Coordinates of C-alpha atoms and ligand atoms in Angstrom, one line a residue:
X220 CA 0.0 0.0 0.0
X221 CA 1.1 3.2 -1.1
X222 CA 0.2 6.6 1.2
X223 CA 1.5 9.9 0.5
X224 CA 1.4 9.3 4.7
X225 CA 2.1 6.3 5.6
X226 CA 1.6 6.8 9.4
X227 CA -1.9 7.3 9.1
X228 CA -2.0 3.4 8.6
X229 CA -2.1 2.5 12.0
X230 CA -2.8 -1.3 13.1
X231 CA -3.1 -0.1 16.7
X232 CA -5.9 0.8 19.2
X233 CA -6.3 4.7 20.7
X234 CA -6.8 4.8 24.4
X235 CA -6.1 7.8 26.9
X236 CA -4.0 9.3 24.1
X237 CA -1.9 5.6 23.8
X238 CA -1.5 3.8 20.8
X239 CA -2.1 -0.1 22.4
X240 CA -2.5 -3.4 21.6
X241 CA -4.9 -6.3 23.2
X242 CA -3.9 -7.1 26.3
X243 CA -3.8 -10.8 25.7
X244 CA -2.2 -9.9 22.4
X245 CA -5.0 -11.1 20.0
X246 CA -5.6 -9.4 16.6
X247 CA -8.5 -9.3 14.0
X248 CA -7.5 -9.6 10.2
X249 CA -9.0 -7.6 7.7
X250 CA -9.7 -7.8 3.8
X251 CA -9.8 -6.2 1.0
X252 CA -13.6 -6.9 -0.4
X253 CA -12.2 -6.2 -3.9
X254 CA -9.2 -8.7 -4.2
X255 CA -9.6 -11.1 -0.8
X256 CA -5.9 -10.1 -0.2
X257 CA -5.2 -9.3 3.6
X258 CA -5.0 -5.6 4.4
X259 CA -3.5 -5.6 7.8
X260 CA -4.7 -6.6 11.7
X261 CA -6.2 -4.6 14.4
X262 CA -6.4 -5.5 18.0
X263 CA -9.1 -7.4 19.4
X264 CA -10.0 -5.8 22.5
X265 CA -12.4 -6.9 24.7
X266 CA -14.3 -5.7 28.3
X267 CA -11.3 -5.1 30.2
X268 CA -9.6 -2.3 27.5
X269 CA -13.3 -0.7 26.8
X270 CA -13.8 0.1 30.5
X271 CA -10.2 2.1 30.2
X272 CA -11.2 3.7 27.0
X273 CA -14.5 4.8 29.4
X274 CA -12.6 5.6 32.5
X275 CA -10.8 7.5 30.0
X276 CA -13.2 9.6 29.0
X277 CA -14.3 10.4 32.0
X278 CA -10.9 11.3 33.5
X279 CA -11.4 13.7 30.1
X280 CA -14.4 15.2 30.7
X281 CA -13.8 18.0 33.2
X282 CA -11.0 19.5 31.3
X283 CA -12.5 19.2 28.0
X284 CA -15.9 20.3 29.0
X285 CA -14.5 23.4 30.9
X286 CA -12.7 24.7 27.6
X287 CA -14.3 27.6 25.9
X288 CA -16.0 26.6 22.8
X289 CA -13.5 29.3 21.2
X290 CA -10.7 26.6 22.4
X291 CA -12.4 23.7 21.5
X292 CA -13.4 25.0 18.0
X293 CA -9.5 26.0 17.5
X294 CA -8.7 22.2 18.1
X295 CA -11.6 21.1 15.9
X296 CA -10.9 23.3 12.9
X297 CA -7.3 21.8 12.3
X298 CA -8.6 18.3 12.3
X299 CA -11.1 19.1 9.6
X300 CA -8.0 20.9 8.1
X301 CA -6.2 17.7 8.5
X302 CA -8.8 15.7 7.1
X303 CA -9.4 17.9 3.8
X304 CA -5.2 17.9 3.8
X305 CA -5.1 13.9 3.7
X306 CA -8.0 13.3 2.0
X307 CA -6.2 11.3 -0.8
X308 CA -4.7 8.9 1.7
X309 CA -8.0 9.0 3.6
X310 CA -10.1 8.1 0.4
X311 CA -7.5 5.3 -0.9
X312 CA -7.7 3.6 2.6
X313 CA -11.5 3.7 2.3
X314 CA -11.7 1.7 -0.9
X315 CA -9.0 -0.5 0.1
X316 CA -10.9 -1.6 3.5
X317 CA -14.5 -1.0 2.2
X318 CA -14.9 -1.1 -1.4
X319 CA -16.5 1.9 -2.3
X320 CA -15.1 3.6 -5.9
X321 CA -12.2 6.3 -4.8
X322 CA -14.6 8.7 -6.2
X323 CA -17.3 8.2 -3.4
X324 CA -14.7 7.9 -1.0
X325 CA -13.0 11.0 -1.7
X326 CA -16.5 12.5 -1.7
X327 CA -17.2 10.8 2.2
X328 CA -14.1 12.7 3.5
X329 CA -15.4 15.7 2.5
X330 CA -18.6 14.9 4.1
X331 CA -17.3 13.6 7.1
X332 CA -15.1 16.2 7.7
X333 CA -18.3 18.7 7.0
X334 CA -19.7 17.9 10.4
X335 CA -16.5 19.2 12.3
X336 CA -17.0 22.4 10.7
X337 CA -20.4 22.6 8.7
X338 CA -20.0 24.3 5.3
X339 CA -22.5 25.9 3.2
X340 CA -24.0 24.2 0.2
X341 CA -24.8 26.9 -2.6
X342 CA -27.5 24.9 -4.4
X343 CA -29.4 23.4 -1.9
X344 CA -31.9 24.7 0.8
X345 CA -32.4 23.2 4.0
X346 CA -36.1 23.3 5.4
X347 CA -36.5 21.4 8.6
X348 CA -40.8 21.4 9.4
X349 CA -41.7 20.1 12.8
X350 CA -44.3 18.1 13.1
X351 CA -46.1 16.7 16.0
X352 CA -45.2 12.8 17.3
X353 CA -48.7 11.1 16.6
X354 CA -51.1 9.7 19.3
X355 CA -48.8 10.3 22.7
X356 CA -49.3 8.6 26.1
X357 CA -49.0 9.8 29.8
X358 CA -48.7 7.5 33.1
X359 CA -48.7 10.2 35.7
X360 CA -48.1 9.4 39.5
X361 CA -50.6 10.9 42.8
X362 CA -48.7 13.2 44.3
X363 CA -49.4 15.9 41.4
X364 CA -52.7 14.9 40.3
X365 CA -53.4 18.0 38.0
X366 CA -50.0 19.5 37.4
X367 CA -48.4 15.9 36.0
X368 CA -50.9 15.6 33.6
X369 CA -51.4 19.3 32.5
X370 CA -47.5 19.4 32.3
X371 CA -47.5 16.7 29.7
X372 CA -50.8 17.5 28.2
X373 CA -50.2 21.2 27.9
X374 CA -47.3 20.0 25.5
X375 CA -48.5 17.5 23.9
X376 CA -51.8 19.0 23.0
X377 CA -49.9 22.3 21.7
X378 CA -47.6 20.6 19.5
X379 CA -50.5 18.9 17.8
X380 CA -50.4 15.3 19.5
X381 CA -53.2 13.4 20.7
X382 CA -53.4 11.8 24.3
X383 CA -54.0 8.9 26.4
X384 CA -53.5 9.5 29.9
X385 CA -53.4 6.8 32.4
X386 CA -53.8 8.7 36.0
X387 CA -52.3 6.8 39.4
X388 CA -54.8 4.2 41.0
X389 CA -55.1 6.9 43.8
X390 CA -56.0 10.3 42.6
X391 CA -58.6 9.7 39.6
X392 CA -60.9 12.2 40.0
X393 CA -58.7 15.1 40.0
X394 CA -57.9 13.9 36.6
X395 CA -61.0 13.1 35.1
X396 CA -62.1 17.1 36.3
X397 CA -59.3 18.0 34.3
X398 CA -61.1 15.8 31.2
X399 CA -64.7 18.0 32.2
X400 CA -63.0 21.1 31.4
X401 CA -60.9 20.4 28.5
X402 CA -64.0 19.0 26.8
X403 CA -65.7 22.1 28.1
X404 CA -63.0 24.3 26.7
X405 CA -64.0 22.9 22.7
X406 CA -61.1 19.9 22.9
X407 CA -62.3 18.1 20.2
X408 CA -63.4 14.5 20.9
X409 CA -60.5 11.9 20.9
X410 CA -57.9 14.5 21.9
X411 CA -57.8 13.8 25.3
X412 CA -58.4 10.3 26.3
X413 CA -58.9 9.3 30.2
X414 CA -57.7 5.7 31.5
X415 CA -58.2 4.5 34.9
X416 CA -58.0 0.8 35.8
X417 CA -55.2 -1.6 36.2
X418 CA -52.0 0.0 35.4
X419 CA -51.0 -3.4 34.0
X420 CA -53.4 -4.4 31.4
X421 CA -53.6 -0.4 30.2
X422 CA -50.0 -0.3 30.6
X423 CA -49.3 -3.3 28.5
X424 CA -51.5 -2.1 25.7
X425 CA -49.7 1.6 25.8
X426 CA -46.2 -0.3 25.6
X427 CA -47.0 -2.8 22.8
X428 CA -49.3 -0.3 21.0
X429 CA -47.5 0.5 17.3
X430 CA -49.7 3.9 17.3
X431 CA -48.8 5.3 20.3
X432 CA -45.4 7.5 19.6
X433 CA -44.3 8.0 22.7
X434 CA -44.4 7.7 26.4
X435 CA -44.3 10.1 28.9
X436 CA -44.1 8.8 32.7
X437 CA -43.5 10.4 36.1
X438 CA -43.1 8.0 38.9
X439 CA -40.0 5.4 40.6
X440 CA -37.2 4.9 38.9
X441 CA -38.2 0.8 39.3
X442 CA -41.3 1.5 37.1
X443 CA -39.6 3.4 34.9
X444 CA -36.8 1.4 34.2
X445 CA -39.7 -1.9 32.8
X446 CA -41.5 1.0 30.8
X447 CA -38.2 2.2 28.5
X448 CA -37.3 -1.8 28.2
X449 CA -40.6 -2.7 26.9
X450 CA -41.0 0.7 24.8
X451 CA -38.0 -0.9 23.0
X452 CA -40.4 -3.3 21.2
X453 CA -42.3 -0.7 19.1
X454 CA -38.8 2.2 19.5
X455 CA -41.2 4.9 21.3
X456 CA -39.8 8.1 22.4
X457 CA -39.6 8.3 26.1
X458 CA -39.5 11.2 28.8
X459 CA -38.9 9.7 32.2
X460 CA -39.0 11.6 35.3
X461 CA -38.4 9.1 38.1
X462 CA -36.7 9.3 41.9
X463 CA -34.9 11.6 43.3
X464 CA -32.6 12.0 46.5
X465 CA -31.8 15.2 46.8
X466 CA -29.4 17.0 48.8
X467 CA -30.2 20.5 50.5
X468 CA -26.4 21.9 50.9
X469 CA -26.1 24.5 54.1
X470 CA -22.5 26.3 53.4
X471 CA -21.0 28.6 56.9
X472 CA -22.1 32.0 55.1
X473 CA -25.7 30.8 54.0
X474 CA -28.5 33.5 55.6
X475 CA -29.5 31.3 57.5
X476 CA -33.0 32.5 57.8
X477 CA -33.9 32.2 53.7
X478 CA -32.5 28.9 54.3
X479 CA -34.9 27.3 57.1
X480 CA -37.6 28.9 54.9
X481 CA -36.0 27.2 52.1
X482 CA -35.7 24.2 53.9
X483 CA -39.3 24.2 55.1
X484 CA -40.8 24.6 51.8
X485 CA -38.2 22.0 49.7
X486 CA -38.9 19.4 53.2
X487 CA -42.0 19.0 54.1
X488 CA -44.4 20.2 51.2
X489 CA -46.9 17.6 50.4
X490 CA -45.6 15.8 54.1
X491 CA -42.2 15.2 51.9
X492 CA -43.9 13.9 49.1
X493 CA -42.4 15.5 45.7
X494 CA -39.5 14.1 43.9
X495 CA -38.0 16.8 44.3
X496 CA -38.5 17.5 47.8
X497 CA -34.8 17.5 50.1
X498 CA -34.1 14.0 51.1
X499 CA -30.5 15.0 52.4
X500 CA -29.4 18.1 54.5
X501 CA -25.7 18.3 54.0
X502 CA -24.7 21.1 56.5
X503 CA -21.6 22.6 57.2
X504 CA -19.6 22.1 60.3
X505 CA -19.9 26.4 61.6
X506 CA -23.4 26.3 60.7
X507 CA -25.1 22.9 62.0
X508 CA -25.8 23.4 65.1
X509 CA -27.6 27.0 64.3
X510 CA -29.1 25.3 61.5
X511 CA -30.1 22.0 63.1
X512 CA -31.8 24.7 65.7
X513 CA -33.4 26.9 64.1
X514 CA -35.2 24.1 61.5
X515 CA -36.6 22.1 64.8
X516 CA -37.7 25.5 65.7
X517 CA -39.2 26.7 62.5
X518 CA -41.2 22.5 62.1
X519 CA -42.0 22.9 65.8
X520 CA -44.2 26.0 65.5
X521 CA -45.2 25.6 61.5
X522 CA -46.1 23.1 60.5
X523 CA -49.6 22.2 61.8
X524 CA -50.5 18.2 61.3
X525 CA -54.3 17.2 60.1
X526 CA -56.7 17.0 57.7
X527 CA -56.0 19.4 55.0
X528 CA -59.3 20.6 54.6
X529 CA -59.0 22.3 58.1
X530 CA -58.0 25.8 57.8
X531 CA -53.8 26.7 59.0
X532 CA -53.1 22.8 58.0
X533 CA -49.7 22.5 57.1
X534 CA -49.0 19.1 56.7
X535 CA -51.8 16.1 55.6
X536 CA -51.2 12.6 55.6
X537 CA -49.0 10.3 53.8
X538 CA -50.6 8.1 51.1
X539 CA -50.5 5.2 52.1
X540 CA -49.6 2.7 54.9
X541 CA -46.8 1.6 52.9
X542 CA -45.5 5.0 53.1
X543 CA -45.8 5.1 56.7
X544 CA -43.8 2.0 57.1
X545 CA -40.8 3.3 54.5
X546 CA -40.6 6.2 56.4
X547 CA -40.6 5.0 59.8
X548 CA -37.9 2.4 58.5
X549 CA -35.7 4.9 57.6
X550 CA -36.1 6.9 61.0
X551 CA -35.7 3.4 63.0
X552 CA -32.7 2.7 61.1
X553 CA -31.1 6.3 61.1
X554 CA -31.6 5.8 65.4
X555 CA -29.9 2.4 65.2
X556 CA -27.0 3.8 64.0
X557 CA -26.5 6.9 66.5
X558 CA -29.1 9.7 65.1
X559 CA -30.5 11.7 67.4
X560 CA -34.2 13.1 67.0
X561 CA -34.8 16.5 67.8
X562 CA -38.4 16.7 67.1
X563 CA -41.1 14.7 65.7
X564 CA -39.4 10.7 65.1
X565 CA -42.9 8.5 65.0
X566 CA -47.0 8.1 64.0
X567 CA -48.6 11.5 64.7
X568 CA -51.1 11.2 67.4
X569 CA -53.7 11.9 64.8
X570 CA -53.2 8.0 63.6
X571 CA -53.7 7.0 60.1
X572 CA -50.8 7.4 58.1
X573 CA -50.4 11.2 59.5
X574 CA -46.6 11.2 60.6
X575 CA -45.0 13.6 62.7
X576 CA -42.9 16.5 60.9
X577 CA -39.3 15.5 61.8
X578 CA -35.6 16.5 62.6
X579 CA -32.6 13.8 62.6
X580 CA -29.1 14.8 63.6
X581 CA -25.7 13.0 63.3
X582 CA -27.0 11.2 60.2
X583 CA -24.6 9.5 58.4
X584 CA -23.8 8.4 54.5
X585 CA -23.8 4.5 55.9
X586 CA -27.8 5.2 56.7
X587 CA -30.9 4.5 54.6
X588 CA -32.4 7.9 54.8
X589 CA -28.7 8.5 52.6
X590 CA -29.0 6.6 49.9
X591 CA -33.1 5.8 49.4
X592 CA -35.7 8.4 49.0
X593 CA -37.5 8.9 51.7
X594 CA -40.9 10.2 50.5
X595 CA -41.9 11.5 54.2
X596 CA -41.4 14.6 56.5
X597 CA -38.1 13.9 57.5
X598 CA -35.1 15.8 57.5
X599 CA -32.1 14.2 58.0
X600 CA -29.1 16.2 58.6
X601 CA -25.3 15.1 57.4
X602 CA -22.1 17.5 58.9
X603 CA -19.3 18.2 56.2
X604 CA -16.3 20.3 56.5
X605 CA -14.9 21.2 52.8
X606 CA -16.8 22.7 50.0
X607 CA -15.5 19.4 47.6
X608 CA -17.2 17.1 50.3
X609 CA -20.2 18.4 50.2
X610 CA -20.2 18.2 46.3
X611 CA -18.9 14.6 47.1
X612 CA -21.5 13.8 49.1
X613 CA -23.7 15.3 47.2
X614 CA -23.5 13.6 44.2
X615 CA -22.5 9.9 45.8
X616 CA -26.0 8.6 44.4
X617 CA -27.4 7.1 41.3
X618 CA -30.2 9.6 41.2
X619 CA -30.3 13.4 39.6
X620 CA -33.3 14.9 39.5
X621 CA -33.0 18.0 42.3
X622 CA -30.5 19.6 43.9
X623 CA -30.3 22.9 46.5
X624 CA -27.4 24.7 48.3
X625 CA -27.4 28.6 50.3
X626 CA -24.2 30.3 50.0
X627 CA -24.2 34.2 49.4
X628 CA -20.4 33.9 48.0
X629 CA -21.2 34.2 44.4
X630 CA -17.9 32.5 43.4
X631 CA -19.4 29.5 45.3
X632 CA -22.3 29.2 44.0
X633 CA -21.0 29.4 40.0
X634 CA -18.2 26.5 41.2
X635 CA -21.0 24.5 43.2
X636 CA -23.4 25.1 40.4
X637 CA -21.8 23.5 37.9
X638 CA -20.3 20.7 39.9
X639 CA -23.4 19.3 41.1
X640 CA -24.5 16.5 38.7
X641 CA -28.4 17.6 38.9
X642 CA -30.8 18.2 35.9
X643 CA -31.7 20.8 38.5
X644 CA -30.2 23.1 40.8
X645 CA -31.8 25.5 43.7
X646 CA -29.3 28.6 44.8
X647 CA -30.8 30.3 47.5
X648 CA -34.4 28.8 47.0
X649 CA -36.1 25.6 48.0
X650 CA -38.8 26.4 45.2
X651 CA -37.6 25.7 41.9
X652 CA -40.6 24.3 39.7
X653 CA -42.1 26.2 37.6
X654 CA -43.5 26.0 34.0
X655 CA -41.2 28.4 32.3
X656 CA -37.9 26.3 33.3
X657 CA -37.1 22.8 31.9
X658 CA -37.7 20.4 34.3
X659 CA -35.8 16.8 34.4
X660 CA -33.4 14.4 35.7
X661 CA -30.4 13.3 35.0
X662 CA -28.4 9.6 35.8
X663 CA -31.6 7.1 37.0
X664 CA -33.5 10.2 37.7
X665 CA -34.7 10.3 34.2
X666 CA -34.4 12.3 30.7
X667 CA -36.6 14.5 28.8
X668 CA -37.7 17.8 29.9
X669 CA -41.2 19.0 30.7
X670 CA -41.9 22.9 30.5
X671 CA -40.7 25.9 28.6
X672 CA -39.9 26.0 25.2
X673 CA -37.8 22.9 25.7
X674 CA -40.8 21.3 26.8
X675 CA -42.2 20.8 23.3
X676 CA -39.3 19.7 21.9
X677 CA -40.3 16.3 23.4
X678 CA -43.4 16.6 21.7
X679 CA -42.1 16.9 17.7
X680 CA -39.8 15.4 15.0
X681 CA -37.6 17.6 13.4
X682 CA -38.1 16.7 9.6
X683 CA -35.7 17.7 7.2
X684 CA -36.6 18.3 3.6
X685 CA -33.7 19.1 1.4
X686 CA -34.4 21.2 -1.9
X687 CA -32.2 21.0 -4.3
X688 CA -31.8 24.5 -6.8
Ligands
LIG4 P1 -45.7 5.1 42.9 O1 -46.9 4.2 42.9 O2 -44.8 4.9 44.0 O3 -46.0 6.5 42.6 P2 -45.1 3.9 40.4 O4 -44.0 4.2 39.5 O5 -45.4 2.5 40.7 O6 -44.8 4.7 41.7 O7 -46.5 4.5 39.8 C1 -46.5 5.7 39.0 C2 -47.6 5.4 37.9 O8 -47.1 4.3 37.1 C3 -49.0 5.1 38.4 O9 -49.9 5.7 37.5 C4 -49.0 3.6 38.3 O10 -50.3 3.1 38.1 C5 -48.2 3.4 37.0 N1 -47.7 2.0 36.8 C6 -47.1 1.2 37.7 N2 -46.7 0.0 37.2 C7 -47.1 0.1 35.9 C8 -47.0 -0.8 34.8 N3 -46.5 -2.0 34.9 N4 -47.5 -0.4 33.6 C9 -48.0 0.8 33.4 N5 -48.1 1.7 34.4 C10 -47.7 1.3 35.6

């Protein structure tokens, strides 16, 4: 073989910057298609080399990603240089190891090196028309029984899909009110479709359904996880938005004030009942105890237990008994392992499944309330020292959904910002949903975002129809 560059021949792999070979030394052969005649080997790698080529990239990632795009476009512009430079040898090898005519493969390297920097075609015009997915479905969970299913709805319906909405087992009739109105409103028949029953047999159907587009599901990570495998069998878009366990970060110059309100409102709203409600308190070391203090204070004197039909009711009931026993499970083990409860800590006296608002010092990472969500009014607070432990800390968990930190120093909160591995991140608020932000996970908390102009996105195909002049 004859290169104008012989080096770009390589019979090597490319890891961490290394040229390597297998490391039990094995090779694959490859052919010419045209002739039969042996081109040359490559390594045959296996598990063990493709989780350094990922650890790799990961060990990559921070200083790549904190490049400029100026700096990263420099880099990118010489190797489309490169490419257009060696596009002779480029093409030649093409033909030799694919069997395409030189021609086409001269004209690939032009095209592949157009997506590192995208030139402009003269004759041709690029429309791209967005059009709505088709026939969409929703399986919404009870602890937003209006906003779970307007949030999907809302986008759904305004890019032009149809709907099928399964509502949770528990809450039905807030979502069959929503159904009144929408049909009251001049929604055309069909539109909006209303399922309750057993999520199995309706969820089956939705799953194997050819029609149905796309899913869009709120709810635990568990369910989630059997939706997207069986949504495989008919390739349906998906926007999950599953658990959460997210930490409340207290740094030493936080107002401490704005953040017991904070912590008040991201805690116990809905008796702890959001997915993204705080499930950790990570507070620092000069700011615990006064924290720790004035929280117990704050849930002592406001948050009023009962019905919530009863004017000044602060905090209803959990959902169900199988709530009740997750949350005292977590309490009981937290208090195994030497927490210490400064208020609330069992059943309310009201009975039912009404649990007492609660404070849990000297919690550690080794307890449950660390690592599951909770789903109850419990606050469980961990000490840390250093900034980078609380970030640690913070993101030691497969889940991303919410995340919330006080500090007033504004370099802070840029560096903590961006470090936290959250689809979503709360600076001096506990109160971060709203429907003109993007809302979403990231990790096992999910993908797809719901609200805002990004929203809708989730809702339509880009199609692309090229026009030739
Ligand atoms: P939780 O009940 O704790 O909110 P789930 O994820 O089980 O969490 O429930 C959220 C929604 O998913 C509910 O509407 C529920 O009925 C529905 N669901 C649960 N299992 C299935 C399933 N196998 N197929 C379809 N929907 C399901």
């Amino acid at each position: 073989m004859n290169f104008r560059d012989n080096t770009l021949f390589r019979q090597q792999c490319y890891i961490d910057g290394a040229w390597i070979d297998a490391d039990h030394g094995g090779v694959m052969e490859i052919v010419n298609p045209a002739t039969g005649e042996r081109l040359g080997q490559v390594p045959e790698l296996g598990a063990g080399e493709t989780r350094r080529a990922i650890a790799a990239a990961d060990a990559a990632l921070p200083g790549w990603r904190a490049l400029t795009a100026q700096a990263r476009a420099v880099i990118l512009r010489r190797w489309f240089n490169l490419l257009i430079d060696n596009q002779e040898d480029l093409a030649t090898l093409m033909t030799l190891e694919q069997g395409k005519p030189l021609a086409e493969a001269r004209g690939e390297i032009t095209y592949a090196a157009s997506f590192l920097i995208p030139p402009h075609q003269a004759d041709k015009r690029v429309l791209v028309v967005k059009e709505p997915l088709g026939v969409c479905a929703a399986i919404t969970p009870w602890n937003f029984p209006a906003a779970m299913i307007t949030r999907k709805a809302g986008a759904a319906l305004a890019a032009g899909c149809t709907m099928v909405v399964k509502p949770a087992p528990q809450t039905p009739f807030s979502a069959l009110a929503l159904a009144v109105l929408a049909e009251r409103a001049g929604l055309p028949a069909g539109v909006l479709n209303m399922v309750t029953g057993p999520a199995q047999a309706i969820g089956d159907e939705i799953l194997d359904h050819p029609l149905v587009r796309k899913l869009s599901f709120t709810g635990s990570t568990r369910t989630g996880k059997y939706l997207m495998q069986r949504c495989a069998g008919t390739l349906k878009r998906l926007s999950l938005e599953l658990g959460g366990n997210a930490p409340f970060i207290v740094f030493d110059d936080a107002d401490l004030d704005a953040a017991v309100a904070g912590a008040l409102v991201s805690k116990y709203r809905n008796s702890g009942q959001t997915c993204v409600c705080t499930n950790r308190f990570l507070v620092q070391d000069g700011i615990y105890d006064a924290f720790a203090a004035r929280l117990t204070e704050a849930v002592r004197t406001q948050l009023k237990v009962g019905n919530g039909l009863e004017p000044g009711v602060m905090q209803g009931p959990l959902i169900d008994e199988a709530a009740l026993v997750k949350v005292e499970r977590h309490v009981a083990d937290a208090v195994a392992q030497g927490a210490k409860v400064l208020t609330g800590g069992r059943r309310h006296a009201l009975g039912r499944t009404f649990y007492e608002p609660t404070v849990l010092v000297d919690v550690t990472a080794e307890m449950l309330a660390a690592r599951e969500e909770t789903f109850g009014p419990v606050a469980p607070l961990f000490r840390f020292h250093k900034d980078e432990e609380a970030v640690q800390l913070a993101n030691a968990t497969e889940f991303g959904l919410a995340a919330y930190f006080y500090s007033r120093d504004v370099q802070r909160v840029f560096r903590v910002a961006e470090a936290l591995q959250y689809g979503m991140v709360g600076v001096n608020t506990g109160l971060i949903s709203t429907e003109v932000a993007p809302f979403g996970g990231v990790k096992e908390s999910g993908f797809g975002r719901e609200g805002s102009k990004y929203g809708i996105d989730e809702y339509l195909n880009s199609k692309y129809v090229c026009i030739g002049l």
